[in-house]
CSV table of N, CA and C in Angstrom, one decimal:
chain,number,residue,atom,x,y,z
A,754,LEU,N,25.8,4.5,-9.4
A,754,LEU,CA,25.0,3.5,-8.6
A,754,LEU,C,23.6,4.1,-8.2
A,755,ALA,N,23.6,5.4,-7.9
A,755,ALA,CA,22.4,6.0,-7.4
A,755,ALA,C,21.3,6.1,-8.6
A,756,SER,N,21.7,6.0,-9.8
A,756,SER,CA,20.8,6.1,-10.9
A,756,SER,C,19.9,4.8,-11.1
A,757,PHE,N,20.3,3.7,-10.5
A,757,PHE,CA,19.5,2.5,-10.5
A,757,PHE,C,18.3,2.7,-9.7
A,758,GLY,N,17.1,2.3,-10.2
A,758,GLY,CA,15.9,2.5,-9.5
A,758,GLY,C,15.7,1.8,-8.2
A,759,GLU,N,16.4,0.6,-8.1
A,759,GLU,CA,16.2,-0.2,-6.9
A,759,GLU,C,17.1,0.3,-5.8
A,760,VAL,N,18.0,1.3,-6.0
A,760,VAL,CA,18.9,1.8,-5.0
A,760,VAL,C,18.3,3.1,-4.4
A,761,GLU,N,18.1,3.1,-3.1
A,761,GLU,CA,17.6,4.2,-2.4
A,761,GLU,C,18.7,5.3,-2.1
A,762,SER,N,19.8,4.8,-1.6
A,762,SER,CA,20.9,5.8,-1.4
A,762,SER,C,22.2,5.1,-1.5
A,763,VAL,N,23.3,5.9,-1.8
A,763,VAL,CA,24.6,5.4,-1.9
A,763,VAL,C,25.5,6.3,-1.0
A,764,ARG,N,26.4,5.7,-0.2
A,764,ARG,CA,27.3,6.5,0.6
A,764,ARG,C,28.7,5.9,0.3
A,765,VAL,N,29.6,6.8,-0.2
A,765,VAL,CA,30.9,6.4,-0.5
A,765,VAL,C,31.9,7.1,0.5
A,766,THR,N,32.7,6.3,1.2
A,766,THR,CA,33.6,6.9,2.2
A,766,THR,C,35.0,6.4,1.9
A,767,ARG,N,36.0,7.4,2.0
A,767,ARG,CA,37.3,7.0,1.8
A,767,ARG,C,37.9,6.6,3.1
A,768,ARG,N,38.5,5.4,3.1
A,768,ARG,CA,39.2,4.9,4.4
A,768,ARG,C,40.7,5.1,4.2
A,769,PHE,N,41.4,4.5,5.1
A,769,PHE,CA,42.8,4.6,5.1
A,769,PHE,C,43.5,4.3,3.8
A,770,PHE,N,44.3,5.2,3.4
A,770,PHE,CA,45.2,5.1,2.2
A,770,PHE,C,44.4,4.7,0.9
A,771,SER,N,44.3,3.5,0.5
A,771,SER,CA,43.8,3.1,-0.8
A,771,SER,C,42.4,2.3,-0.6
A,772,THR,N,41.7,2.6,0.4
A,772,THR,CA,40.4,1.8,0.6
A,772,THR,C,39.3,2.8,0.5
A,773,VAL,N,38.3,2.3,-0.3
A,773,VAL,CA,37.0,3.1,-0.4
A,773,VAL,C,35.9,2.2,0.0
A,774,GLU,N,35.0,2.7,0.8
A,774,GLU,CA,33.9,1.9,1.3
A,774,GLU,C,32.6,2.4,0.7
A,775,CYS,N,31.9,1.6,0.1
A,775,CYS,CA,30.6,2.0,-0.6
A,775,CYS,C,29.5,1.2,0.0
A,776,ARG,N,28.5,2.0,0.6
A,776,ARG,CA,27.3,1.4,1.2
A,776,ARG,C,26.1,1.8,0.4
A,777,LEU,N,25.4,0.7,0.0
A,777,LEU,CA,24.1,0.9,-0.7
A,777,LEU,C,22.9,0.6,0.2
A,778,THR,N,21.9,1.3,0.0
A,778,THR,CA,20.6,1.0,0.7
A,778,THR,C,19.6,0.7,-0.4
A,779,LYS,N,19.1,-0.5,-0.4
A,779,LYS,CA,18.1,-0.9,-1.4
A,779,LYS,C,16.7,-0.5,-1.0
A,780,ARG,N,15.9,-0.2,-2.0
A,780,ARG,CA,14.5,0.2,-1.7
A,780,ARG,C,13.8,-1.1,-1.3
A,781,GLU,N,12.9,-1.1,-0.3
A,781,GLU,CA,12.2,-2.3,0.1
A,781,GLU,C,10.7,-2.1,-0.3
A,782,PRO,N,10.2,-3.1,-1.1
A,782,PRO,CA,8.8,-3.0,-1.6
A,782,PRO,C,7.8,-3.2,-0.4
A,783,VAL,N,6.7,-2.4,-0.5
A,783,VAL,CA,5.7,-2.5,0.5
A,783,VAL,C,4.4,-3.0,-0.1
A,784,ALA,N,4.3,-2.9,-1.5
A,784,ALA,CA,3.1,-3.3,-2.2
A,784,ALA,C,3.5,-3.6,-3.6
A,785,LEU,N,2.5,-4.3,-4.3
A,785,LEU,CA,2.6,-4.6,-5.7
A,785,LEU,C,1.7,-3.7,-6.4
A,786,LEU,N,2.1,-3.1,-7.5
A,786,LEU,CA,1.2,-2.2,-8.4
A,786,LEU,C,0.9,-3.0,-9.6
A,787,LEU,N,-0.4,-3.1,-9.9
A,787,LEU,CA,-0.9,-3.7,-11.1
A,787,LEU,C,-1.3,-2.6,-12.0
A,788,ALA,N,-0.4,-2.2,-12.9
A,788,ALA,CA,-0.6,-1.2,-13.9
A,788,ALA,C,0.1,-1.6,-15.2
A,789,GLY,N,-0.7,-2.4,-15.9
A,789,GLY,CA,-0.1,-3.0,-17.1
A,789,GLY,C,0.6,-4.3,-16.8
A,790,SER,N,1.6,-4.3,-16.0
A,790,SER,CA,2.3,-5.5,-15.5
A,790,SER,C,2.4,-5.3,-13.9
A,791,MET,N,2.8,-6.3,-13.3
A,791,MET,CA,2.9,-6.3,-11.8
A,791,MET,C,4.3,-5.8,-11.5
A,792,ARG,N,4.3,-4.7,-10.7
A,792,ARG,CA,5.6,-4.1,-10.3
A,792,ARG,C,5.6,-3.8,-8.8
A,793,GLU,N,6.7,-3.9,-8.2
A,793,GLU,CA,6.8,-3.6,-6.8
A,793,GLU,C,7.0,-2.1,-6.6
A,794,VAL,N,6.4,-1.6,-5.4
A,794,VAL,CA,6.5,-0.2,-5.1
A,794,VAL,C,7.0,-0.1,-3.7
A,795,ASP,N,7.9,0.9,-3.4
A,795,ASP,CA,8.4,1.1,-2.1
A,795,ASP,C,7.5,2.1,-1.3
A,796,GLY,N,7.8,2.4,-0.1
A,796,GLY,CA,6.9,3.2,0.8
A,796,GLY,C,6.7,4.7,0.4
A,797,VAL,N,7.6,5.2,-0.5
A,797,VAL,CA,7.5,6.6,-0.9
A,797,VAL,C,6.9,6.7,-2.3
A,798,GLY,N,6.5,5.5,-2.9
A,798,GLY,CA,5.9,5.5,-4.2
A,798,GLY,C,6.8,5.3,-5.4
A,799,THR,N,8.0,4.9,-5.2
A,799,THR,CA,8.9,4.6,-6.3
A,799,THR,C,8.6,3.3,-6.9
A,800,VAL,N,8.3,3.2,-8.1
A,800,VAL,CA,8.0,2.0,-8.8
A,800,VAL,C,9.3,1.3,-9.1
A,801,LEU,N,9.6,0.2,-8.6
A,801,LEU,CA,10.9,-0.5,-8.8
A,801,LEU,C,11.0,-1.1,-10.1
A,802,PRO,N,12.2,-1.2,-10.7
A,802,PRO,CA,12.4,-1.8,-12.0
A,802,PRO,C,12.1,-3.3,-11.9
A,803,LYS,N,11.7,-3.9,-13.0
A,803,LYS,CA,11.3,-5.3,-13.0
A,803,LYS,C,12.5,-6.2,-12.6
A,804,ARG,N,13.7,-5.8,-12.9
A,804,ARG,CA,14.8,-6.6,-12.5
A,804,ARG,C,15.1,-6.7,-11.0
A,805,ALA,N,14.6,-5.7,-10.3
A,805,ALA,CA,14.8,-5.5,-8.9
A,805,ALA,C,14.0,-6.4,-8.0
A,806,GLY,N,12.9,-6.9,-8.6
A,806,GLY,CA,11.8,-7.5,-7.8
A,806,GLY,C,12.2,-8.8,-7.1
A,807,ARG,N,11.7,-9.0,-5.9
A,807,ARG,CA,11.8,-10.2,-5.2
A,807,ARG,C,10.7,-11.2,-5.6
A,808,GLY,N,9.6,-10.7,-6.2
A,808,GLY,CA,8.5,-11.6,-6.5
A,808,GLY,C,7.7,-12.0,-5.3
A,809,ASP,N,7.7,-11.1,-4.3
A,809,ASP,CA,7.0,-11.4,-3.0
A,809,ASP,C,5.5,-11.3,-3.2
A,810,ILE,N,4.8,-12.5,-3.2
A,810,ILE,CA,3.4,-12.5,-3.4
A,810,ILE,C,2.6,-12.2,-2.2
A,811,ASP,N,3.2,-12.0,-1.0
A,811,ASP,CA,2.5,-11.7,0.2
A,811,ASP,C,2.3,-10.2,0.4
A,812,LEU,N,2.6,-9.4,-0.6
A,812,LEU,CA,2.3,-7.9,-0.5
A,812,LEU,C,0.9,-7.6,-1.0
A,813,PRO,N,0.3,-6.6,-0.5
A,813,PRO,CA,-1.0,-6.1,-1.0
A,813,PRO,C,-0.8,-5.6,-2.4
A,814,VAL,N,-1.9,-5.8,-3.2
A,814,VAL,CA,-1.8,-5.3,-4.6
A,814,VAL,C,-2.6,-4.0,-4.8
A,815,ILE,N,-2.0,-3.0,-5.4
A,815,ILE,CA,-2.7,-1.7,-5.6
A,815,ILE,C,-3.2,-1.8,-7.1
A,816,THR,N,-4.5,-1.6,-7.2
A,816,THR,CA,-5.2,-1.7,-8.5
A,816,THR,C,-5.9,-0.4,-8.8
A,817,GLY,N,-6.4,-0.2,-10.1
A,817,GLY,CA,-7.2,0.9,-10.4
A,817,GLY,C,-6.4,2.1,-11.0
A,818,ILE,N,-5.1,1.9,-11.1
A,818,ILE,CA,-4.2,3.0,-11.7
A,818,ILE,C,-3.6,2.4,-13.0
A,819,SER,N,-3.9,3.1,-14.1
A,819,SER,CA,-3.4,2.6,-15.4
A,819,SER,C,-1.9,2.8,-15.6
A,820,GLU,N,-1.4,2.0,-16.5
A,820,GLU,CA,0.0,2.1,-16.8
A,820,GLU,C,0.4,3.5,-17.3
A,821,ARG,N,-0.5,4.0,-18.1
A,821,ARG,CA,-0.3,5.3,-18.7
A,821,ARG,C,-0.4,6.4,-17.7
A,822,SER,N,-1.3,6.3,-16.7
A,822,SER,CA,-1.5,7.4,-15.7
A,822,SER,C,-0.5,7.4,-14.6
A,823,ILE,N,0.2,6.3,-14.5
A,823,ILE,CA,1.3,6.3,-13.4
A,823,ILE,C,2.4,7.2,-13.7
A,824,ARG,N,2.6,7.6,-15.0
A,824,ARG,CA,3.6,8.6,-15.4
A,824,ARG,C,3.1,10.0,-15.2
A,825,LYS,N,1.8,10.2,-15.0
A,825,LYS,CA,1.3,11.5,-14.9
A,825,LYS,C,1.1,11.9,-13.4
A,826,GLU,N,0.8,13.1,-13.1
A,826,GLU,CA,0.6,13.6,-11.8
A,826,GLU,C,-0.6,13.0,-11.1
A,827,SER,N,-1.7,12.8,-11.9
A,827,SER,CA,-2.9,12.2,-11.3
A,827,SER,C,-2.6,10.7,-10.8
A,828,GLY,N,-1.9,10.0,-11.6
A,828,GLY,CA,-1.6,8.6,-11.2
A,828,GLY,C,-0.6,8.6,-10.0
A,829,ARG,N,0.3,9.5,-10.0
A,829,ARG,CA,1.2,9.6,-8.8
A,829,ARG,C,0.5,9.9,-7.6
A,830,ARG,N,-0.5,10.8,-7.7
A,830,ARG,CA,-1.4,11.2,-6.6
A,830,ARG,C,-2.2,10.0,-6.1
A,831,SER,N,-2.7,9.2,-7.0
A,831,SER,CA,-3.5,8.1,-6.6
A,831,SER,C,-2.6,7.0,-5.9
A,832,LEU,N,-1.4,6.8,-6.4
A,832,LEU,CA,-0.5,5.9,-5.8
A,832,LEU,C,-0.1,6.4,-4.4
A,833,THR,N,0.1,7.7,-4.2
A,833,THR,CA,0.5,8.2,-2.9
A,833,THR,C,-0.7,8.0,-1.9
A,834,ARG,N,-1.9,8.2,-2.4
A,834,ARG,CA,-3.1,8.0,-1.5
A,834,ARG,C,-3.2,6.5,-1.1
A,835,ALA,N,-3.0,5.6,-2.0
A,835,ALA,CA,-3.1,4.2,-1.7
A,835,ALA,C,-2.0,3.8,-0.7
A,836,LEU,N,-0.8,4.3,-0.9
A,836,LEU,CA,0.3,4.0,0.1
A,836,LEU,C,0.1,4.7,1.4
A,837,GLU,N,-0.6,5.8,1.5
A,837,GLU,CA,-1.0,6.4,2.8
A,837,GLU,C,-2.0,5.5,3.5
A,838,VAL,N,-3.0,5.0,2.8
A,838,VAL,CA,-3.9,4.1,3.4
A,838,VAL,C,-3.2,2.8,3.9
A,839,LEU,N,-2.2,2.3,3.1
A,839,LEU,CA,-1.5,1.2,3.6
A,839,LEU,C,-0.7,1.5,4.9
A,840,ARG,N,-0.1,2.7,5.0
A,840,ARG,CA,0.6,3.1,6.2
A,840,ARG,C,-0.4,3.2,7.4
A,841,LEU,N,-1.6,3.7,7.1
A,841,LEU,CA,-2.6,3.8,8.2
A,841,LEU,C,-3.1,2.4,8.6
A,842,ILE,N,-3.2,1.5,7.7
A,842,ILE,CA,-3.6,0.1,8.0
A,842,ILE,C,-2.6,-0.5,9.0
A,843,ARG,N,-1.3,-0.3,8.7
A,843,ARG,CA,-0.3,-0.8,9.6
A,843,ARG,C,-0.3,-0.1,11.0
A,844,ALA,N,-0.6,1.3,11.0
A,844,ALA,CA,-0.7,2.0,12.2
A,844,ALA,C,-1.8,1.6,13.1
A,845,GLU,N,-2.9,1.1,12.5
A,845,GLU,CA,-4.0,0.6,13.3
A,845,GLU,C,-3.8,-0.9,13.8
A,846,GLY,N,-2.7,-1.5,13.4
A,846,GLY,CA,-2.3,-2.8,14.0
A,846,GLY,C,-2.7,-3.9,13.1
A,847,PHE,N,-3.2,-3.6,11.9
A,847,PHE,CA,-3.5,-4.7,10.9
A,847,PHE,C,-2.2,-5.1,10.3
A,848,ALA,N,-2.2,-6.4,9.8
A,848,ALA,CA,-1.0,-6.9,9.1
A,848,ALA,C,-1.4,-7.0,7.6
A,849,PRO,N,-0.9,-6.0,6.8
A,849,PRO,CA,-1.4,-5.9,5.4
A,849,PRO,C,-1.1,-7.2,4.6
A,850,ALA,N,0.0,-7.8,4.9
A,850,ALA,CA,0.4,-9.0,4.1
A,850,ALA,C,-0.6,-10.2,4.4
A,851,ARG,N,-1.1,-10.2,5.6
A,851,ARG,CA,-2.0,-11.3,6.0
A,851,ARG,C,-3.5,-10.9,5.8
A,852,GLN,N,-3.8,-9.6,5.9
A,852,GLN,CA,-5.2,-9.2,6.0
A,852,GLN,C,-5.8,-8.5,4.8
A,853,VAL,N,-4.9,-7.7,4.1
A,853,VAL,CA,-5.4,-6.9,3.0
A,853,VAL,C,-4.8,-7.5,1.7
A,854,SER,N,-5.6,-8.0,0.8
A,854,SER,CA,-5.1,-8.5,-0.5
A,854,SER,C,-5.1,-7.4,-1.6
A,855,GLU,N,-6.0,-6.4,-1.5
A,855,GLU,CA,-6.0,-5.4,-2.6
A,855,GLU,C,-6.4,-4.1,-2.0
A,856,ILE,N,-5.8,-3.0,-2.6
A,856,ILE,CA,-6.2,-1.7,-2.3
A,856,ILE,C,-6.5,-1.1,-3.7
A,857,HIS,N,-7.8,-0.8,-3.9
A,857,HIS,CA,-8.3,-0.4,-5.2
A,857,HIS,C,-8.6,1.1,-5.2
A,858,VAL,N,-8.0,1.8,-6.1
A,858,VAL,CA,-8.2,3.2,-6.2
A,858,VAL,C,-9.1,3.5,-7.4
A,859,ASP,N,-10.3,4.1,-7.2
A,859,ASP,CA,-11.3,4.4,-8.2
A,859,ASP,C,-11.6,5.9,-8.2
A,860,GLY,N,-10.8,6.7,-8.9
A,860,GLY,CA,-11.0,8.1,-8.8
A,860,GLY,C,-10.5,8.6,-7.5
A,861,ASP,N,-11.4,9.2,-6.7
A,861,ASP,CA,-11.1,9.6,-5.3
A,861,ASP,C,-11.4,8.6,-4.3
A,862,ASP,N,-12.1,7.5,-4.6
A,862,ASP,CA,-12.5,6.5,-3.7
A,862,ASP,C,-11.5,5.4,-3.5
A,863,ILE,N,-11.3,4.9,-2.3
A,863,ILE,CA,-10.4,3.8,-2.1
A,863,ILE,C,-11.2,2.7,-1.4
A,864,ASP,N,-11.0,1.5,-1.9
A,864,ASP,CA,-11.7,0.3,-1.4
A,864,ASP,C,-10.6,-0.7,-1.1
A,865,LEU,N,-10.9,-1.6,-0.1
A,865,LEU,CA,-9.9,-2.7,0.3
A,865,LEU,C,-10.6,-4.0,0.0
A,866,VAL,N,-9.9,-5.0,-0.3
A,866,VAL,CA,-10.4,-6.4,-0.3
A,866,VAL,C,-9.7,-7.2,0.7
A,867,TRP,N,-10.4,-7.8,1.7
A,867,TRP,CA,-9.9,-8.5,2.8
A,867,TRP,C,-9.4,-9.9,2.4
A,868,THR,N,-8.2,-10.3,2.8
A,868,THR,CA,-7.7,-11.6,2.4
A,868,THR,C,-8.5,-12.7,3.0
A,869,GLY,N,-8.7,-13.7,2.2
A,869,GLY,CA,-9.4,-14.9,2.7
A,869,GLY,C,-10.9,-14.9,2.4
A,870,SER,N,-11.5,-13.9,3.0
A,870,SER,CA,-13.0,-13.8,2.8
A,870,SER,C,-13.4,-13.1,1.5
A,871,GLY,N,-12.5,-12.2,1.0
A,871,GLY,CA,-12.9,-11.4,-0.2
A,871,GLY,C,-13.8,-10.3,0.1
A,872,THR,N,-14.0,-10.0,1.4
A,872,THR,CA,-14.9,-8.9,1.8
A,872,THR,C,-14.4,-7.6,1.2
A,873,LEU,N,-15.3,-6.8,0.6
A,873,LEU,CA,-15.0,-5.5,0.1
A,873,LEU,C,-15.3,-4.5,1.2
A,874,ILE,N,-14.2,-3.7,1.5
A,874,ILE,CA,-14.3,-2.7,2.5
A,874,ILE,C,-14.2,-1.3,1.8
A,875,ARG,N,-15.3,-0.6,1.9
A,875,ARG,CA,-15.4,0.7,1.2
A,875,ARG,C,-15.0,1.8,2.2
A,876,LEU,N,-13.8,2.5,1.9
A,876,LEU,CA,-13.3,3.5,2.7
A,876,LEU,C,-13.7,4.9,2.3
A,877,GLY,N,-14.0,5.1,1.0
A,877,GLY,CA,-14.4,6.4,0.5
A,877,GLY,C,-13.3,7.3,0.1
A,878,ARG,N,-13.6,8.6,0.1
A,878,ARG,CA,-12.7,9.6,-0.4
A,878,ARG,C,-11.7,10.2,0.6
A,879,ASP,N,-12.1,10.3,1.9
A,879,ASP,CA,-11.3,11.0,2.8
A,879,ASP,C,-11.5,10.4,4.2
A,880,GLU,N,-10.9,11.0,5.2
A,880,GLU,CA,-11.0,10.6,6.6
A,880,GLU,C,-10.6,9.1,6.8
A,881,HIS,N,-9.6,8.6,6.0
A,881,HIS,CA,-9.3,7.2,6.1
A,881,HIS,C,-8.8,6.8,7.5
A,882,ALA,N,-8.1,7.6,8.2
A,882,ALA,CA,-7.7,7.2,9.6
A,882,ALA,C,-8.9,6.9,10.4
A,883,ILE,N,-9.9,7.8,10.4
A,883,ILE,CA,-11.1,7.6,11.2
A,883,ILE,C,-11.9,6.3,10.8
A,884,ARG,N,-11.9,6.1,9.5
A,884,ARG,CA,-12.7,4.9,8.9
A,884,ARG,C,-11.9,3.6,9.2
A,885,LEU,N,-10.6,3.7,9.3
A,885,LEU,CA,-9.8,2.4,9.6
A,885,LEU,C,-10.0,2.1,11.1
A,886,ARG,N,-10.1,3.2,11.9
A,886,ARG,CA,-10.3,2.9,13.4
A,886,ARG,C,-11.7,2.3,13.5
A,887,LYS,N,-12.7,2.7,12.8
A,887,LYS,CA,-14.0,2.1,12.8
A,887,LYS,C,-13.9,0.7,12.3
A,888,LEU,N,-13.1,0.4,11.3
A,888,LEU,CA,-13.0,-1.0,10.8
A,888,LEU,C,-12.4,-1.8,11.9
A,889,LYS,N,-11.4,-1.3,12.6
A,889,LYS,CA,-10.8,-2.1,13.7
A,889,LYS,C,-11.8,-2.4,14.8
A,890,ALA,N,-12.6,-1.5,15.1
A,890,ALA,CA,-13.7,-1.7,16.1
A,890,ALA,C,-14.6,-2.8,15.7
A,891,VAL,N,-15.0,-2.9,14.5
A,891,VAL,CA,-16.0,-3.9,14.1
A,891,VAL,C,-15.3,-5.2,13.5
A,892,SER,N,-14.0,-5.1,13.2
A,892,SER,CA,-13.4,-6.3,12.5
A,892,SER,C,-13.4,-7.6,13.3
A,893,THR,N,-13.2,-7.5,14.6
A,893,THR,CA,-13.2,-8.7,15.4
A,893,THR,C,-14.6,-9.4,15.4
A,894,VAL,N,-15.7,-8.6,15.3
A,894,VAL,CA,-17.0,-9.2,15.3
A,894,VAL,C,-17.4,-9.6,13.9
A,895,LEU,N,-17.0,-8.9,12.9
A,895,LEU,CA,-17.5,-9.1,11.5
A,895,LEU,C,-16.5,-10.0,10.7
A,896,LEU,N,-15.3,-9.7,10.7
A,896,LEU,CA,-14.3,-10.4,9.8
A,896,LEU,C,-13.7,-11.7,10.3
A,897,ASP,N,-13.9,-11.9,11.6
A,897,ASP,CA,-13.3,-13.1,12.1
A,897,ASP,C,-14.3,-14.3,12.4
A,898,ARG,N,-15.5,-14.1,12.0
A,898,ARG,CA,-16.5,-15.1,12.2
A,898,ARG,C,-16.6,-15.9,10.9
A,899,GLU,N,-17.4,-17.0,11.0
A,899,GLU,CA,-17.5,-18.0,9.8
A,899,GLU,C,-18.2,-17.3,8.6
A,900,GLN,N,-19.3,-16.7,8.9
A,900,GLN,CA,-20.0,-16.1,7.8
A,900,GLN,C,-19.6,-14.6,7.7
A,901,ARG,N,-18.8,-14.3,6.7
A,901,ARG,CA,-18.2,-13.0,6.6
A,901,ARG,C,-19.1,-12.2,5.6
A,902,PRO,N,-19.3,-10.9,5.9
A,902,PRO,CA,-20.1,-10.1,5.0
A,902,PRO,C,-19.4,-9.9,3.6
A,903,ALA,N,-20.2,-9.6,2.6
A,903,ALA,CA,-19.7,-9.4,1.3
A,903,ALA,C,-19.1,-8.0,1.2
A,904,VAL,N,-19.8,-7.0,1.9
A,904,VAL,CA,-19.4,-5.6,1.8
A,904,VAL,C,-19.5,-5.0,3.2
A,905,VAL,N,-18.5,-4.2,3.6
A,905,VAL,CA,-18.5,-3.4,4.8
A,905,VAL,C,-18.3,-2.0,4.3
A,906,ASP,N,-19.3,-1.1,4.4
A,906,ASP,CA,-19.2,0.2,3.9
A,906,ASP,C,-19.0,1.2,5.1
A,907,LEU,N,-17.8,1.8,5.1
A,907,LEU,CA,-17.5,2.7,6.2
A,907,LEU,C,-17.5,4.2,5.8
A,908,ARG,N,-18.2,4.5,4.7
A,908,ARG,CA,-18.1,5.9,4.1
A,908,ARG,C,-19.1,6.8,4.9
A,909,PHE,N,-19.9,6.4,5.8
A,909,PHE,CA,-20.9,7.2,6.4
A,909,PHE,C,-20.4,7.6,7.8
A,910,ASP,N,-20.8,8.8,8.3
A,910,ASP,CA,-20.3,9.3,9.6
A,910,ASP,C,-20.7,8.5,10.8
A,911,ARG,N,-21.9,8.1,10.9
A,911,ARG,CA,-22.4,7.5,12.2
A,911,ARG,C,-22.9,6.1,12.0
A,912,GLN,N,-22.5,5.5,10.9
A,912,GLN,CA,-23.0,4.1,10.8
A,912,GLN,C,-22.0,3.3,9.9
A,913,VAL,N,-22.1,2.0,10.1
A,913,VAL,CA,-21.4,1.0,9.3
A,913,VAL,C,-22.4,0.2,8.6
A,914,VAL,N,-22.4,0.2,7.2
A,914,VAL,CA,-23.4,-0.6,6.5
A,914,VAL,C,-22.7,-1.9,6.1
A,915,ILE,N,-23.5,-3.0,6.4
A,915,ILE,CA,-23.0,-4.4,6.2
A,915,ILE,C,-24.0,-5.1,5.3
A,916,ARG,N,-23.4,-5.7,4.2
A,916,ARG,CA,-24.3,-6.5,3.3
A,916,ARG,C,-23.7,-7.9,3.2
């Protein structure tokens, strides 16, 4: 049972006389990965088998990682970085399913696409936690008004560039 990709853990316990209890924990998807085809990914970066999917369209989509590279260390690293940004987004109080439609990995850079407005949010290569706090500070002013910016660039230390 543990060899199935959608199974996170299996616990088998022997009970009285002839009873065996088997408890399965299923992996829960946190994002969709667009790498050749659309696949679900759990919080630790396990790409779930196609048969396991719930087909949940409310999950953010991770793009920029090719189907071939996902099997290599560089692709796994990119996926891990995207999932870390997703975790940080949740930690800052954003609701990824409602607010983030895409997490795009381009080499070392990570960009977000905001749901509804299509605003591109440039996070850059590092210090994502600091940049997401900066986004939270400006989001109520910028992203909740009628005219939303096309780009919010958070890659600079002491400024936010808005276009």
